[in-house]
Short mmCIF file of C-alpha atoms in Angstrom, two decimals:
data_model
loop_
_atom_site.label_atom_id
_atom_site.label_comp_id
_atom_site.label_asym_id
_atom_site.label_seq_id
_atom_site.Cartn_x
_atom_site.Cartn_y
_atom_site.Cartn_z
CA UNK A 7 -21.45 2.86 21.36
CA UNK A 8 -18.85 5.69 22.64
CA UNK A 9 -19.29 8.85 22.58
CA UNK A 10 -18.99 10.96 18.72
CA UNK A 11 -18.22 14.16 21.05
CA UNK A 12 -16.41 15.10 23.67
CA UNK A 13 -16.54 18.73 26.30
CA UNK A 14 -13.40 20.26 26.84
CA UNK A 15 -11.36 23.00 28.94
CA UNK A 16 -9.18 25.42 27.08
CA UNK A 17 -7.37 28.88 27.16
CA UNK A 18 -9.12 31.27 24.44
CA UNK A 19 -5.90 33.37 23.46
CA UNK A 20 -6.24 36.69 21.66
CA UNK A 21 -3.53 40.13 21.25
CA UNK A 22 -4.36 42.54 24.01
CA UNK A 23 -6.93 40.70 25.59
CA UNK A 24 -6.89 38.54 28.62
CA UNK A 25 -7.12 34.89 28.30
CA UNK A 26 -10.23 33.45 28.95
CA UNK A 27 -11.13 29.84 29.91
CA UNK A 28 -14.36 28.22 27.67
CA UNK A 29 -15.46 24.87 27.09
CA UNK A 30 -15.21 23.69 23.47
CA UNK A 31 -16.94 20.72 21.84
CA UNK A 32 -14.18 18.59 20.37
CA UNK A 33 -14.88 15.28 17.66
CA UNK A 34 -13.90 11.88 19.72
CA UNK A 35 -10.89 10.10 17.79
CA UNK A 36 -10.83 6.03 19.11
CA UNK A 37 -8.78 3.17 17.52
CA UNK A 38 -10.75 0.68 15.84
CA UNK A 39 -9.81 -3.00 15.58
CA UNK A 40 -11.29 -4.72 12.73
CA UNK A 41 -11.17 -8.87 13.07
CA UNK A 42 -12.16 -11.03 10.36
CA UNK A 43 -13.36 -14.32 12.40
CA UNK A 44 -11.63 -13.42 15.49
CA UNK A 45 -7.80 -12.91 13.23
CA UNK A 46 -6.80 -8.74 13.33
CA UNK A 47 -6.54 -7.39 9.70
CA UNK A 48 -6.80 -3.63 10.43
CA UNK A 49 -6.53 -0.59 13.37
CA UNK A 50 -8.23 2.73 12.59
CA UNK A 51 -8.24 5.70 13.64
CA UNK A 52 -11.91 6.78 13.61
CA UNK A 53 -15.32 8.52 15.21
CA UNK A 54 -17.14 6.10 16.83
CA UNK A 55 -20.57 5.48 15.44
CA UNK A 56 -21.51 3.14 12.33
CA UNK A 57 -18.56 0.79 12.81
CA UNK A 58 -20.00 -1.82 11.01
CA UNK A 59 -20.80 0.48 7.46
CA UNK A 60 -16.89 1.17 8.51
CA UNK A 61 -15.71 -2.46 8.29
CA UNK A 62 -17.88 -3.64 5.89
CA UNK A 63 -16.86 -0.35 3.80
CA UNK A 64 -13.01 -1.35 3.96
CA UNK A 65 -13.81 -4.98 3.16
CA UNK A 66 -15.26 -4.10 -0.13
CA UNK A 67 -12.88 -1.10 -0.77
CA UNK A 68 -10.07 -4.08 -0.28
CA UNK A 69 -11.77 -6.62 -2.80
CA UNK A 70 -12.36 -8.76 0.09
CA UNK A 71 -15.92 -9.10 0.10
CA UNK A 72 -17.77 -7.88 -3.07
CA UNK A 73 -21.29 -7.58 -1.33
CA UNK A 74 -22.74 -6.82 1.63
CA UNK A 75 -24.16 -10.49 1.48
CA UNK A 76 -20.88 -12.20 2.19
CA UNK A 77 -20.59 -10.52 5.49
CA UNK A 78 -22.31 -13.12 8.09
CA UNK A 79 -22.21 -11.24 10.83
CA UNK A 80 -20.26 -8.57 12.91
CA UNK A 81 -20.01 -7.82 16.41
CA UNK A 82 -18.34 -5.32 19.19
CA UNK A 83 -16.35 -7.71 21.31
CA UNK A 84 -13.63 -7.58 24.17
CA UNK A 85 -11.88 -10.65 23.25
CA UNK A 86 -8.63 -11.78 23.38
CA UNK A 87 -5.90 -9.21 23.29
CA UNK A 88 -2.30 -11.01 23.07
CA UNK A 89 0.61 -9.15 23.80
CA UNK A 90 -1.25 -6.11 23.58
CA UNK A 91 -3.34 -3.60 25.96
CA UNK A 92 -7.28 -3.06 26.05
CA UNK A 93 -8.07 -0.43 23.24
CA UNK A 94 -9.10 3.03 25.47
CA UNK A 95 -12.18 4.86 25.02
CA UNK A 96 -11.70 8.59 24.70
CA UNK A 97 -12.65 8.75 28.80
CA UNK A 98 -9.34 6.61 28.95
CA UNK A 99 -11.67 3.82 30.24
CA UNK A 100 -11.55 0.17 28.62
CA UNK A 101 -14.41 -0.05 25.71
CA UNK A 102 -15.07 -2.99 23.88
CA UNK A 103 -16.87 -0.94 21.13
CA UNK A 104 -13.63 -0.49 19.59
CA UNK A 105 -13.08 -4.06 18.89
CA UNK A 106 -15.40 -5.56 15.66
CA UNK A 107 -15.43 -9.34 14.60
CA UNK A 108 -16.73 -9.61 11.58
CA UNK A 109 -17.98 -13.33 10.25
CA UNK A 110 -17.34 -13.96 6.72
CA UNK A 111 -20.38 -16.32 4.76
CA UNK A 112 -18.92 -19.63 4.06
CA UNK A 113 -17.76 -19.72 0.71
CA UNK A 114 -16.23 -16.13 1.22
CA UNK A 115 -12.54 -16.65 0.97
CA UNK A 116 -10.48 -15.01 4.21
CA UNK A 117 -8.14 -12.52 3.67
CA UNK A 118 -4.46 -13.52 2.64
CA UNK A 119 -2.15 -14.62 4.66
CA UNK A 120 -0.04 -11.30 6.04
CA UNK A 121 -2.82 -8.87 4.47
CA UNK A 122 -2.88 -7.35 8.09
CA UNK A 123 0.43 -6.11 8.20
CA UNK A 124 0.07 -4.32 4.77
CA UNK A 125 -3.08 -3.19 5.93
CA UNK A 126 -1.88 -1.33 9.01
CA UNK A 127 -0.03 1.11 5.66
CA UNK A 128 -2.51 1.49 3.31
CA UNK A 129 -5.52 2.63 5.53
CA UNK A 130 -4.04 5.38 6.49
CA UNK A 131 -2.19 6.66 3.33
CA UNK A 132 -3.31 4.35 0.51
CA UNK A 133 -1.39 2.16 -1.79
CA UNK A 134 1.38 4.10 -4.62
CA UNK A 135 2.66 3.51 -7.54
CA UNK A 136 1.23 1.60 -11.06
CA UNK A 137 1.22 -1.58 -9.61
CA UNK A 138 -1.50 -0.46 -7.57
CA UNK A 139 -3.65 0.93 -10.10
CA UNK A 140 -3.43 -2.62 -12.03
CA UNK A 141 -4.35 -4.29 -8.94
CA UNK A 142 -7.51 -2.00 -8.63
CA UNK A 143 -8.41 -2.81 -12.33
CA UNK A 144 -7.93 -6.38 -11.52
CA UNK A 145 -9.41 -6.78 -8.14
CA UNK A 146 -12.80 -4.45 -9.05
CA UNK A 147 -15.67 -6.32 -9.68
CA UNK A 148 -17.68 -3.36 -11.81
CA UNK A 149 -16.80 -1.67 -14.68
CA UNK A 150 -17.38 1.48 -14.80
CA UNK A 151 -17.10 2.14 -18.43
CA UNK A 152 -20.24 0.76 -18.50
CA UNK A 153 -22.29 3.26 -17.02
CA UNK A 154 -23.29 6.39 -19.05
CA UNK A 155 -24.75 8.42 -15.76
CA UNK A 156 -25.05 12.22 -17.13
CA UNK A 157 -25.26 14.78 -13.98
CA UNK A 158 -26.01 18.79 -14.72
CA UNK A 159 -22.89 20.83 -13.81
CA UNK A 160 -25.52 23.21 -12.09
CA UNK A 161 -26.73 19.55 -9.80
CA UNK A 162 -22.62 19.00 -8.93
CA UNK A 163 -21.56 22.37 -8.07
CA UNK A 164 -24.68 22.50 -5.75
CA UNK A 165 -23.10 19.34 -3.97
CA UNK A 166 -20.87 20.76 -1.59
CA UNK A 167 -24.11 22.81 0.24
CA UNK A 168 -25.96 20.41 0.46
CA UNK A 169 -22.83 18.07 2.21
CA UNK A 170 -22.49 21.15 4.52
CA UNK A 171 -25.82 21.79 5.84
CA UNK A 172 -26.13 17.80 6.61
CA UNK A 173 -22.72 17.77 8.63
CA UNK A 174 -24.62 18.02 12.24
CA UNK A 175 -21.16 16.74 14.38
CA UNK A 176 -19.19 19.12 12.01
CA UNK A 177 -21.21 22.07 13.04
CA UNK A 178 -20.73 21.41 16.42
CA UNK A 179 -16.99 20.78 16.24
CA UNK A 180 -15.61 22.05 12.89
CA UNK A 181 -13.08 19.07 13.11
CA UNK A 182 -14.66 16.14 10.73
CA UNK A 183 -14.65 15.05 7.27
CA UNK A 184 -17.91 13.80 5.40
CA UNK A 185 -18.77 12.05 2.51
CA UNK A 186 -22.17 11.77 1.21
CA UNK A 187 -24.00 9.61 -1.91
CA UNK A 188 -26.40 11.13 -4.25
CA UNK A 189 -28.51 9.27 -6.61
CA UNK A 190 -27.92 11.15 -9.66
CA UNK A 191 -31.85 10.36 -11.54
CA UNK A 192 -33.83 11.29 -8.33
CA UNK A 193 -31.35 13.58 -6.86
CA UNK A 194 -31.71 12.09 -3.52
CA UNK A 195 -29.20 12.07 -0.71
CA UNK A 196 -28.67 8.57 0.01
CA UNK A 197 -26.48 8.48 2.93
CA UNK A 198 -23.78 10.94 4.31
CA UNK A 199 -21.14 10.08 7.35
CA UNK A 200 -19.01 11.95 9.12
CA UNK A 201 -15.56 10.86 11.01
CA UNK A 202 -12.42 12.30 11.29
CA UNK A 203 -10.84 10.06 8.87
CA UNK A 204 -11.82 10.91 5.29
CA UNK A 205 -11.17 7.48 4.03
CA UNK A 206 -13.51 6.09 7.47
CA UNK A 207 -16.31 8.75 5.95
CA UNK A 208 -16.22 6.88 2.40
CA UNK A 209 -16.01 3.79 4.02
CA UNK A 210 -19.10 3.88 6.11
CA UNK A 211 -20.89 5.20 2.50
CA UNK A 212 -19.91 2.12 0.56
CA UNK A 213 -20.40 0.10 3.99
CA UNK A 214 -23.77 0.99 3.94
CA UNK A 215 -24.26 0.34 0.49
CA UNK A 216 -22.92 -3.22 0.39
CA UNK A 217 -25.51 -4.13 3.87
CA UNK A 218 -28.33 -2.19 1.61
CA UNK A 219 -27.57 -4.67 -1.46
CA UNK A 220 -26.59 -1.90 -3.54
CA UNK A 221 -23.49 -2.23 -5.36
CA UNK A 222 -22.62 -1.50 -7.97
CA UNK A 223 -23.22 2.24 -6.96
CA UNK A 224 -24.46 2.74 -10.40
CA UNK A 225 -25.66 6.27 -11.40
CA UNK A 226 -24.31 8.19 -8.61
CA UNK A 227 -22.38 11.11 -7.26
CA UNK A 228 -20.01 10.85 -4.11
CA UNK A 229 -19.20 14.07 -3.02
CA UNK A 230 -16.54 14.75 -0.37
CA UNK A 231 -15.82 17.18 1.80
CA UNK A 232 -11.44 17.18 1.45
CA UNK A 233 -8.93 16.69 -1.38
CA UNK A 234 -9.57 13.48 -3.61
CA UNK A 235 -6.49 11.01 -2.60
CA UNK A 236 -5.28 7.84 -4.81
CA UNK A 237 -7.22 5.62 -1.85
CA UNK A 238 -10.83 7.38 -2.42
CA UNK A 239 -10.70 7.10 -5.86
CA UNK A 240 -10.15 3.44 -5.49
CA UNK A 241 -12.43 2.97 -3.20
CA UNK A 242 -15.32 4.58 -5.47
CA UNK A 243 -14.00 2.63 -8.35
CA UNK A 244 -14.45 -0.97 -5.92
CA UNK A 245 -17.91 0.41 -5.22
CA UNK A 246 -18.91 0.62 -8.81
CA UNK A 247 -19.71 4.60 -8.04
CA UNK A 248 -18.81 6.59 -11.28
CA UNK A 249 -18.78 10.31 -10.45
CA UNK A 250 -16.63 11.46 -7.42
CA UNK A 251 -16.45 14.96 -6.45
CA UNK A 252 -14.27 16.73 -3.98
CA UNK A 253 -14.37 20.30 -3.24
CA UNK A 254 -10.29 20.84 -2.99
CA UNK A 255 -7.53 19.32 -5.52
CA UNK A 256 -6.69 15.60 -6.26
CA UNK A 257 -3.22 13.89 -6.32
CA UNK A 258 -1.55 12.98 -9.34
CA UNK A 259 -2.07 9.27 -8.82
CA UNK A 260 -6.03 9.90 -8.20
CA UNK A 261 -5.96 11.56 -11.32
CA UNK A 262 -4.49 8.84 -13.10
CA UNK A 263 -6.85 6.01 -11.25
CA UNK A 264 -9.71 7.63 -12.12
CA UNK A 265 -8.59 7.35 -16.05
CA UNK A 266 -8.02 4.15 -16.61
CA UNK A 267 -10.62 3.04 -14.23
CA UNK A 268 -13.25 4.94 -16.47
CA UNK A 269 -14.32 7.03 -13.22
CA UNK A 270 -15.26 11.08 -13.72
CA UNK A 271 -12.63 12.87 -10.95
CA UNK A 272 -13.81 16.29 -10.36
CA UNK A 273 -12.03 18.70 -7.93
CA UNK A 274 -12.37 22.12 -6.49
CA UNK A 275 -16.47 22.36 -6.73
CA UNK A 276 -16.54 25.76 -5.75
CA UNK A 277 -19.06 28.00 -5.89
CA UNK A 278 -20.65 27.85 -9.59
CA UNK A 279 -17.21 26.26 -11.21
CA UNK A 280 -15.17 23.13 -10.78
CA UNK A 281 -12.13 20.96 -12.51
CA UNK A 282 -12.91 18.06 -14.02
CA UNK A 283 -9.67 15.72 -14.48
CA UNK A 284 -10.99 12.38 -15.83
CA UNK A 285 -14.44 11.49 -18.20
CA UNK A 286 -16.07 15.18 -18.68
CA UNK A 287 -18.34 12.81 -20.86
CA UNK A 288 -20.30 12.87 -17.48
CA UNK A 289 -20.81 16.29 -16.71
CA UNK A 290 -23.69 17.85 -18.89
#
């Protein structure tokens, strides 16, 4: 697997004082090619390190694959490259880590025809528009209506610690994002990720989840370390999760998601307060 950090030269800058030359730790950004039996569907920009939680994360977030069952197998692979150049490494070297093939089971139905190009747009900024949100409603295998989780405001505003002190390549490089599951009865920390895509960091959570067996997410908290965009809150509501928390705002269209989806949206969880913009019903 490449490297998840990378050492540095730089020019420390500061009025009225000579410049000084350091070594910094900086967070390795690599492209990821995701194949579904050998065909590309996606590129990524993301920190190397649980690729497959990453693929199998975006395949359920994209209402291909519903469980972590229906993935057969996936592998890092050099293969065939047409038209195109090897994928670097951040050592500019050739690394077949950032190719995966993923195998789909047998009655698992391959992506759509042209899925790939529309891909390459909306896993980077997310879909738009209220088209999308019916497709989300549509596509979503859970309902999350369904699940009357009740969390303590005092348990949710704690969140964002608890994300912080876990964030061991943050610390070291102040330059990822993280996302982390909580199980909301035993107030366990599931899993957490780090990358320095926000959407990779959710994806390698519900990745995870779906190669655990776990989805629906029922009954827990996803707390984020960013702004809650229109594509998180779609990918909680694919994941069955029905609390998501961010500590800074959400869009307009996350807002509106997270509504008619039936998921609780909470932003700003700051210190001992926090917005909530969708099913308060949740927060005791």
């Amino acid at each position: 697997m490449g490297r998840i950090t990378v050492r540095r030269t730089l020019t420390k800058v500061a009025v009225g004082r000579e410049p000084q030359r350091r070594i910094d730790t900086l967070a390795v950004e690599e492209p990821l090619e995701i194949r579904v039996s050998g065909t590309p569907l996606t590129v990524t920009m993301r920190t190397p390190g649980d690729d497959v939680n990453l693929a199998a994360g975006f395949l359920v977030s994209e209402g291909i694959i519903s469980d972590g069952a229906q993935v057969r197998s996936a592998i890092h692979c050099d293969g065939p490259r047409v038209g195109r150049p090897a994928m670097p490494s951040a050592d500019g070297a050739v690394n077949q880590y950032n190719i995966l093939n993923v195998v789909l089971a047998s009655d698992v139905a391959p992506p759509a025809a042209g899925a790939a190009r529309n891909f390459y747009t909306t896993s980077a900024c997310g879909l738009c528009g209220k088209t999308s949100i019916d497709a989300v409603r549509t596509v979503s295998s859970h309902d999350l209506t369904v699940d009357s989780v009740s969390v303590a405001a005092t348990t949710v505003t704690g969140l964002p610690n608890r994300l912080r002190v876990q964030q061991a390549v943050f610390e070291k490089t102040g330059g990822l994002h993280a996302a982390a599951l909580f199980d909301v009865a035993t107030d366990e920390l599931l899993v957490l990720r780090e990358d320095v895509g926000r959407h990779n960091a959710v994806d390698k959570v519900i990745g995870w989840a779906a190669l655990a067996g776990r989805l629906p997410l029922r009954g827990t908290v996803l707390q984020v370390s960013g702004r809650a965009s229109f594509e998180l809150v779609q990918k909680a509501v694919m994941a069955g999760i029905p609390i998501l928390a961010a500590v800074s705002a959400p869009s307009s269209l996350a807002v509106e998601l997270a509504q008619e989806a039936g998921l609780t949206l909470i932003g700003f969880v700051r210190g001992e307060s926090m917005n909530t913009y969708s099913h308060p019903q949740r927060i005791a």
